[in-house]
Backbone as a ProteinNet text record, in pm:
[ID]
protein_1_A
[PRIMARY]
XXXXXXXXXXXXXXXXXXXXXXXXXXXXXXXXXXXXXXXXXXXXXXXXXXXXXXXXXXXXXXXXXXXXXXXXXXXXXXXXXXXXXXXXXXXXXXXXXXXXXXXXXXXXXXXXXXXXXXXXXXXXXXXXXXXXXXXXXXXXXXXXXXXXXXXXXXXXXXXXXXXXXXXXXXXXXXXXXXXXXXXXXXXXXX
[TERTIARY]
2547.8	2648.2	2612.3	2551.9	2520.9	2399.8	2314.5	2194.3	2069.2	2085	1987.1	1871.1	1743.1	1667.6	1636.2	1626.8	1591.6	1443.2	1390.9	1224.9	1177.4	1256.8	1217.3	1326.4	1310.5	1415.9	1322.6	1328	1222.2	1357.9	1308.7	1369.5	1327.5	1439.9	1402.3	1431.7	1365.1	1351.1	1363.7	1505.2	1534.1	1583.4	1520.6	1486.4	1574.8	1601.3	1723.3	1883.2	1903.5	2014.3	2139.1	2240.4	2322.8	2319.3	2365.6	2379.7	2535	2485.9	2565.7	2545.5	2630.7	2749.6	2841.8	2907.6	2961	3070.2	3184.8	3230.9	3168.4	3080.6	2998.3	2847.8	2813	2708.8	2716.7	2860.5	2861.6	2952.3	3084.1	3224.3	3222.4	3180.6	3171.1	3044	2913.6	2831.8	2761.8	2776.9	2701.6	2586.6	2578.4	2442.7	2378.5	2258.5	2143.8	2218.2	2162.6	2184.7	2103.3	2185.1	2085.5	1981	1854.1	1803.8	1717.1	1785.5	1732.8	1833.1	1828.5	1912	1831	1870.8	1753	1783.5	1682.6	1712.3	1674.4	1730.6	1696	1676.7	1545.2	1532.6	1553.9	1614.1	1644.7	1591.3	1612.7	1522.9	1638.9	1640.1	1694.9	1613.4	1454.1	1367.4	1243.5	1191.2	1085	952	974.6	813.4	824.3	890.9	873.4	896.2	935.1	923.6	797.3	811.4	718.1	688.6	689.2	620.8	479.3	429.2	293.8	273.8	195.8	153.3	78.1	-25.3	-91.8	-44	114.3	177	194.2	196.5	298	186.8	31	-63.1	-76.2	-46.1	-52.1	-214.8	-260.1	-355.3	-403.8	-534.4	-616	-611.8	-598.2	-622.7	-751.6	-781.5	-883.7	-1000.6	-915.6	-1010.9	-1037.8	-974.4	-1034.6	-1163.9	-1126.5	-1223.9	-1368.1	-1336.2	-1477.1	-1527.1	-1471.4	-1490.3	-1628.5	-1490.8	-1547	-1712	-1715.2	-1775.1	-1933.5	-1918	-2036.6	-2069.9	-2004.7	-2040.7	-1959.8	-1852.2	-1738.6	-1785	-1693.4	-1758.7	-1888.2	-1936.2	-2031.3	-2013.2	-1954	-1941.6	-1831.9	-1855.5	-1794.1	-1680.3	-1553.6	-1460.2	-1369.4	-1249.6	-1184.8	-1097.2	-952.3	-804.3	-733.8	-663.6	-536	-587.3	-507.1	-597.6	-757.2	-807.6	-919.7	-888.7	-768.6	-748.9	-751.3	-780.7	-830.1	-989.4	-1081.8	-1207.3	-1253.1	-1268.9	-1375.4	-1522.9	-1546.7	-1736.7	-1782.1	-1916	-2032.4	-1976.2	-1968.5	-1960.9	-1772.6	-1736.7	-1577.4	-1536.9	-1404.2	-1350.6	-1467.7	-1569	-1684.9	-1685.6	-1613.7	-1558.1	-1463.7	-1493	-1394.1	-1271.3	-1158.9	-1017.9	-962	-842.6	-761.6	-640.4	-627.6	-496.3	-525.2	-455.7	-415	-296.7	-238.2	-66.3	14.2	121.5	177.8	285.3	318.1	368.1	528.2	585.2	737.5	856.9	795.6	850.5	849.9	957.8	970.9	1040.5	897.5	966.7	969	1178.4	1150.7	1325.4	1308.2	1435.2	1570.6	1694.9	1775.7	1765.8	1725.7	1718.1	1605.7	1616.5	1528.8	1549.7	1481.3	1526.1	1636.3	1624	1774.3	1897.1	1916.3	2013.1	2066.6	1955	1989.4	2093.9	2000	2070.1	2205.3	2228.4	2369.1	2458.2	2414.2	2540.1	2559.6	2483	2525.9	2569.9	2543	2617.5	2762.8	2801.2	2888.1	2996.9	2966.8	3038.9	3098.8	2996.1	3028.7	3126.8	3119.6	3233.9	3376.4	3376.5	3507.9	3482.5	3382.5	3407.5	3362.1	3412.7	3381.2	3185.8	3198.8	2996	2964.8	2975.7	2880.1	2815.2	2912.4	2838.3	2715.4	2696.8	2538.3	2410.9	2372.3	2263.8	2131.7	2072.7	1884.1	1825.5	1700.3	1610.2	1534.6	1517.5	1504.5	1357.8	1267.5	1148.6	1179.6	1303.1	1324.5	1350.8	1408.6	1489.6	1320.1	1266.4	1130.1	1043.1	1004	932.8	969	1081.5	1158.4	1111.7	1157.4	1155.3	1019.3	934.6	728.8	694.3	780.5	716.7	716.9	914.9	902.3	978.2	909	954.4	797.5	779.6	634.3	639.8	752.2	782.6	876.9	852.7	989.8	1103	1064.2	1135.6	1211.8	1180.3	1279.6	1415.9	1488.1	1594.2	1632.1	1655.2	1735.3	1878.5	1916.2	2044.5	2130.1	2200.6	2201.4	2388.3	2476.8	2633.8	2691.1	2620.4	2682.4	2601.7	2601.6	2544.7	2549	2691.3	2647.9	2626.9	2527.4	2520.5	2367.3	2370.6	2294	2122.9	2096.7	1950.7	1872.2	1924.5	1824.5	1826.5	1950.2	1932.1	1825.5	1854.8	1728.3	1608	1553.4	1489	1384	1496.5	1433.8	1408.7	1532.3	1519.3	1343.4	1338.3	1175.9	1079.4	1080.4	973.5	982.2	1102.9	1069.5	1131.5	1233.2	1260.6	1419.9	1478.5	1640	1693.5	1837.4	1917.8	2060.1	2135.4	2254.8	2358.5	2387.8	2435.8	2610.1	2702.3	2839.6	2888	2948.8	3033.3	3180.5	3233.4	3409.4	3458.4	3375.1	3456.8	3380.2	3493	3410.4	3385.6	3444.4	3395.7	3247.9	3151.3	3023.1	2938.7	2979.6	2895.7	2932.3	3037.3	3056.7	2950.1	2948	2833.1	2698.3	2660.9	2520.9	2507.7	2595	2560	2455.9	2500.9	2411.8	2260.9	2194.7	2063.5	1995.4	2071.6	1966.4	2035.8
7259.3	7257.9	7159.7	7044	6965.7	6990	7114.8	7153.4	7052.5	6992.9	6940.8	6992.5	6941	7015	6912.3	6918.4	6827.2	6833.3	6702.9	6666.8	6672.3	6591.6	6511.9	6455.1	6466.2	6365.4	6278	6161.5	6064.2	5976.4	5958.3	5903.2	5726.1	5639.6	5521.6	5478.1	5489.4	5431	5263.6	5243.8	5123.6	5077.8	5005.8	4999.3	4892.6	4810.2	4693.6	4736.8	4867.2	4903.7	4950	4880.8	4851.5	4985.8	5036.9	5186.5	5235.7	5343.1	5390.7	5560.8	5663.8	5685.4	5554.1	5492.4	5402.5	5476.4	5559.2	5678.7	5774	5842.2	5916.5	5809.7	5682.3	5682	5565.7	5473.2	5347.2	5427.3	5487.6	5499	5584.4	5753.1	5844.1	5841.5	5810.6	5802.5	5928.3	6024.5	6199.5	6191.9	6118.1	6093.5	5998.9	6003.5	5878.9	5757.8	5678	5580.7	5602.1	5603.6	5673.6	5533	5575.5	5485.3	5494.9	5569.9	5643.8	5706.2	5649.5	5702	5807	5887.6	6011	5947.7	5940.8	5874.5	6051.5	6043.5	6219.1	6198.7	6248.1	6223.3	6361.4	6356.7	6455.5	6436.3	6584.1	6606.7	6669.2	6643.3	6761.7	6850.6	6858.4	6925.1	6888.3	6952.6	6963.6	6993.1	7027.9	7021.7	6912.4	6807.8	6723.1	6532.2	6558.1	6415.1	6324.1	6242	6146.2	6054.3	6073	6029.5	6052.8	5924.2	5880.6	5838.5	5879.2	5840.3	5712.2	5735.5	5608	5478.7	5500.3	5336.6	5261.1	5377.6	5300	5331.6	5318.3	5314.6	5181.3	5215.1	5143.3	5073.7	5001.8	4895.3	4980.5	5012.5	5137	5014.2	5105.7	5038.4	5023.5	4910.1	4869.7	4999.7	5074.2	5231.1	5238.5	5254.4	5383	5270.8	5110.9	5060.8	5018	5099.3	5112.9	5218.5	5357.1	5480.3	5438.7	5410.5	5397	5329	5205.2	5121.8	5171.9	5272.9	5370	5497.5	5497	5634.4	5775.2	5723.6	5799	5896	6047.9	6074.3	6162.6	6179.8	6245.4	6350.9	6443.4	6566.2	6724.1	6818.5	6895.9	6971.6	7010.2	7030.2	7072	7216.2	7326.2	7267.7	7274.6	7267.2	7413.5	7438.7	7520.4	7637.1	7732.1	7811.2	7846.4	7674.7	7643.5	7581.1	7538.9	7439.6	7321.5	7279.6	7134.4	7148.5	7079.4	7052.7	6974.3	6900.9	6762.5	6780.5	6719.1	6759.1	6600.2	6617.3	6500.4	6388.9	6292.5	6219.8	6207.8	6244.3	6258.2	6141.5	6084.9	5965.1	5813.5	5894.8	5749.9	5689.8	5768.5	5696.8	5585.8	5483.6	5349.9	5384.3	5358.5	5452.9	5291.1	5359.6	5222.9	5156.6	5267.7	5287.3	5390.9	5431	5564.5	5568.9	5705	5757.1	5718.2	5667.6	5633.6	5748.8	5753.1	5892.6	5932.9	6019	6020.1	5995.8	5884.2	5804.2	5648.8	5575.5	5421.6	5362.3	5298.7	5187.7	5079.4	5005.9	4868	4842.7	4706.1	4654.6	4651.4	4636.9	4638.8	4470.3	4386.2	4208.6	4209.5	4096.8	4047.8	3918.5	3866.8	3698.3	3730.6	3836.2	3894.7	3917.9	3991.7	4006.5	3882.9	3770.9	3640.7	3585.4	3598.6	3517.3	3615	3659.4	3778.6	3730.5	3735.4	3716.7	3560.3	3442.7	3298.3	3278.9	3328.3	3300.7	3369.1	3476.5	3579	3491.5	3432.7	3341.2	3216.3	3136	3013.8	3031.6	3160.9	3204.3	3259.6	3280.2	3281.5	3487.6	3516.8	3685.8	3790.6	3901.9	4001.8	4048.6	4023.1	4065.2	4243.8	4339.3	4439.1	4507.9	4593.2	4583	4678.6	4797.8	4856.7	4800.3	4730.1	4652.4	4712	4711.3	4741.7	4635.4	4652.6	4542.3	4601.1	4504.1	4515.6	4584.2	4611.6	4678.7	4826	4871	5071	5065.2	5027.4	5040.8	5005.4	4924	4894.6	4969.8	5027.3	5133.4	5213.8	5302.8	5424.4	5324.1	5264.5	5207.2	5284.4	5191.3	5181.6	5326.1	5376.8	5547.3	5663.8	5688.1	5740.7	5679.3	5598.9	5546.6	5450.5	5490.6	5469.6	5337.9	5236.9	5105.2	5084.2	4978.3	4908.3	4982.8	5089.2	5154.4	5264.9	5263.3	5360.9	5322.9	5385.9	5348.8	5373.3	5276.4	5278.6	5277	5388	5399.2	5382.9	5278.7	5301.1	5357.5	5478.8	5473.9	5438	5383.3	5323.4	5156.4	5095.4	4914.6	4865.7	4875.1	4757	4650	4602.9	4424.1	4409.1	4536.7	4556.7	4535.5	4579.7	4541.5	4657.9	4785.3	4860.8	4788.8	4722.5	4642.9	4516.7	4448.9	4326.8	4378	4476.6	4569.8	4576.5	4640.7	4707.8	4573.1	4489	4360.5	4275.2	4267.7	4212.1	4315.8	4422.5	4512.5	4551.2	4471.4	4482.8	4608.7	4681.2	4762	4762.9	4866.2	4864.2	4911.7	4869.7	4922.7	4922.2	4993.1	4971.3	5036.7	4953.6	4942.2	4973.5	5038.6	5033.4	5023.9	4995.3	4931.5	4944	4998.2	5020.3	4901.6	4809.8	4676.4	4552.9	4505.8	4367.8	4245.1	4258.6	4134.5	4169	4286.6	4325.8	4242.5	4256	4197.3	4109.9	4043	3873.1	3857	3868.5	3822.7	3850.3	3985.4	4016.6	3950.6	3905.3	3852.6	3705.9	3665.6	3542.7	3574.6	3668.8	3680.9	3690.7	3674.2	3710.7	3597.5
1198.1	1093.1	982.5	1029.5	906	850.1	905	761.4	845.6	980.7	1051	1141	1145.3	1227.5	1326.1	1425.1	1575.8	1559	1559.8	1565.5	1687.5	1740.3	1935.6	1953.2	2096.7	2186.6	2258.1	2221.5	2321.1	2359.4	2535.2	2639.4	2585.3	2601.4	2636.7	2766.5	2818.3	2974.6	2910.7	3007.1	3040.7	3191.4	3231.9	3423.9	3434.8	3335.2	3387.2	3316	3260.8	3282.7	3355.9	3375	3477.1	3557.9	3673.4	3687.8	3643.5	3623.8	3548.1	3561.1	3517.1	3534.4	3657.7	3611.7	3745.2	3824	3796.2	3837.3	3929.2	3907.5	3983.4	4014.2	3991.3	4054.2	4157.8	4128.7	4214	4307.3	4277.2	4329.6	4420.1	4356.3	4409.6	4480.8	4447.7	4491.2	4484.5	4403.7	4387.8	4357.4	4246.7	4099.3	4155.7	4055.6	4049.3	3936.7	3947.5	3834.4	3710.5	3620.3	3508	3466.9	3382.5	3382.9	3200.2	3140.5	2997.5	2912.6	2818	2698.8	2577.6	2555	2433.5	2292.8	2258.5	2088.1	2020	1984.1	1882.8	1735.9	1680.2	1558.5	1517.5	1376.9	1366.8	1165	1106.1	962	851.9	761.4	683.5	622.2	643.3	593.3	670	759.3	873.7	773.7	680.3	564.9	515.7	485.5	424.7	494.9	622.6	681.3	622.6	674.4	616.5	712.7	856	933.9	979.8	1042.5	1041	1165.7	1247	1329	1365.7	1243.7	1243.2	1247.4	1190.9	1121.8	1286.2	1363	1517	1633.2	1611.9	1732	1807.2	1941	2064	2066	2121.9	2196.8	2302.4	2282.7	2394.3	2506.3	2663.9	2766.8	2772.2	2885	2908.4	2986	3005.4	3036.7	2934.3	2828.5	2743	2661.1	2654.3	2583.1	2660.7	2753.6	2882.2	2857.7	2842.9	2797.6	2677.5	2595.2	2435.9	2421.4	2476.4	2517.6	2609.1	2660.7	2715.2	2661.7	2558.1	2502.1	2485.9	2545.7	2594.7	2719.9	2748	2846.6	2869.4	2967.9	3018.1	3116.5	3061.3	3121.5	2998	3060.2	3029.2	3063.1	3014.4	3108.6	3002.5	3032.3	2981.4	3061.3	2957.7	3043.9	2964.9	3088.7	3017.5	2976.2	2848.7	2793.8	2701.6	2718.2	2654.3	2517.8	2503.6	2371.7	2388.1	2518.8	2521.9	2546	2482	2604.2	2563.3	2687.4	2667.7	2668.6	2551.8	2545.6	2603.6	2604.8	2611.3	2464.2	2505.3	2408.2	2337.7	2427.4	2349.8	2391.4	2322.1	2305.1	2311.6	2257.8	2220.8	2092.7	2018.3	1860.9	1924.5	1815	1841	1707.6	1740	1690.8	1649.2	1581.6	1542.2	1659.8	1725.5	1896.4	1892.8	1987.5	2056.6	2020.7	2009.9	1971.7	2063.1	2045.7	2110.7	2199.5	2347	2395.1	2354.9	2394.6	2351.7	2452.8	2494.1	2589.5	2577	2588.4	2555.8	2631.7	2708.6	2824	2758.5	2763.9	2678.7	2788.7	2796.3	2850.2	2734.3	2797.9	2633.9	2557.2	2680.5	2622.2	2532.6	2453.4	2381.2	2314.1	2275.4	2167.1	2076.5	2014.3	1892.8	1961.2	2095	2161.3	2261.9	2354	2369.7	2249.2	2112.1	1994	1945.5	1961	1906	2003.7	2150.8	2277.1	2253.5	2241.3	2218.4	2098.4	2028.9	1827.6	1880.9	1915.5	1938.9	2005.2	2080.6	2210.5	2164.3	2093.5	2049.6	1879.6	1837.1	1757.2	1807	1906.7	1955.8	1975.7	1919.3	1935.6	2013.4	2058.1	2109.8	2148.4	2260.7	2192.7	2281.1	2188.2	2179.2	2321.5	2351	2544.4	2523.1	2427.4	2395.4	2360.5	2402.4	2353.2	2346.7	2250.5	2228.6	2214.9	2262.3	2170	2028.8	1940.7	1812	1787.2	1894.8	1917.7	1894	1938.9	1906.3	1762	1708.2	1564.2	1464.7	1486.6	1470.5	1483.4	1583.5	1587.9	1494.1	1499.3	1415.7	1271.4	1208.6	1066.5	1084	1103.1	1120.5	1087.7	1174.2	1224.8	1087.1	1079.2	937.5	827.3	797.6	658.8	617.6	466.2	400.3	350.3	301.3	213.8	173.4	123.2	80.4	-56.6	-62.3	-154.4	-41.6	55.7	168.8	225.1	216.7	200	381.7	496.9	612.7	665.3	652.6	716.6	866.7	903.4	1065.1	1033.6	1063.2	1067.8	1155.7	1274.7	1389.6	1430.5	1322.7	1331.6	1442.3	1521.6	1598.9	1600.9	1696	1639.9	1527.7	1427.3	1314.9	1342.9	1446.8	1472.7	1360.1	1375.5	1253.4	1148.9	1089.8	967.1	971.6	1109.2	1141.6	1098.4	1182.8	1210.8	1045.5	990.2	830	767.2	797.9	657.2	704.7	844.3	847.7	797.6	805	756.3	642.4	537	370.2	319.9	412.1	355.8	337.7	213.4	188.9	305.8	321	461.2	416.7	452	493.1	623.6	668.6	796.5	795.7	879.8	908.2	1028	1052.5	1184.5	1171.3	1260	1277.5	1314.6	1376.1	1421.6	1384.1	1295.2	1241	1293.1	1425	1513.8	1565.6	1545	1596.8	1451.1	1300.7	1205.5	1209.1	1267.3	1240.2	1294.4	1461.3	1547.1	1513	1436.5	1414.6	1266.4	1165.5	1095.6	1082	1194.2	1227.4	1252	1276.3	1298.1	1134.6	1044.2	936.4	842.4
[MASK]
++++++++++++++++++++++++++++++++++++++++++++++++++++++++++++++++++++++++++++++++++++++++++++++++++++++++++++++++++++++++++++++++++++++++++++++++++++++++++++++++++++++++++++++++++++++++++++++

């Protein structure tokens, strides 16, 4: 209805999130404890995004810089319907990272959320029971948006980490929140 196209759903696997459904996963006991929330990016025009892969490459493991490091591999080998194949000599180019997968293992703590829950507290206010760390909102900025002339929108702020988020990486933001005891508290990080 709103003229949107769905890009991806990448899982953030978070392993120190409380369990939850608590209804069905402490009480009743049916379910698993969930352990991942879907971030969904979504387009108003799938020809024209402006994401980059390159901006958000990961640190090759110490395999692949062993790989790399010998020449890459030494052998031949067909997957699937033959649109993959590894030749002699593949992954022996030295790269800038590797892509990062569409999956994000990150805890919800971090130094910004430590500092949001003690500023929050010692003001007398409410602190924010959804918490991220300022690494997802970061990524996403990095990923699709080109500079500081891009404009970041978050309509659900919070304790404003996309705004943290954008204001270190130089770019415009504006942030909203239904409850102003969440920007009192996130106001303090910037």
């Amino acid at each position: 209805r709103l003229g949107l196209a769905l890009m991806d759903r990448v899982p953030w696997v978070n392993y120190s999130k409380p369990p939850a459904p608590t209804w069905w996963a402490c009480v009743n006991r049916v379910q698993l404890a969930v352990a991942y929330e879907h971030q969904l990016w979504f387009t108003n025009d799938p020809a024209r995004v402006r994401s980059d892969n390159r901006r958000v490459l990961e640190e090759h493991s110490a395999r692949h810089r062993q790989l790399m490091a010998a020449g890459g591999e030494n052998r031949i080998a067909v997957y699937g319907d033959g649109a993959y194949k590894v030749r002699e000599t593949s992954f022996s180019r030295e790269t800038s990272g590797r892509l990062p997968r569409n999956i994000m293992e990150r805890g919800h703590s971090c130094a910004d959320t430590r500092a949001y829950r003690q500023n929050a507290k010692s003001m007398g206010l409410p602190t924010h029971g959804a918490m991220l760390p300022t690494s997802l909102p970061e990524f996403w900025i990095k990923f699709l948006t080109e500079g500081e002339d891009d404009l970041v929108v978050d309509p659900f702020g919070g304790t404003v980490r996309t705004g943290l988020a954008a204001e270190r990486l130089g770019r415009r933001w504006l942030v909203t929140e239904w409850i102003r005891e969440y920007l009192q508290g996130a106001s303090t990080l910037f």
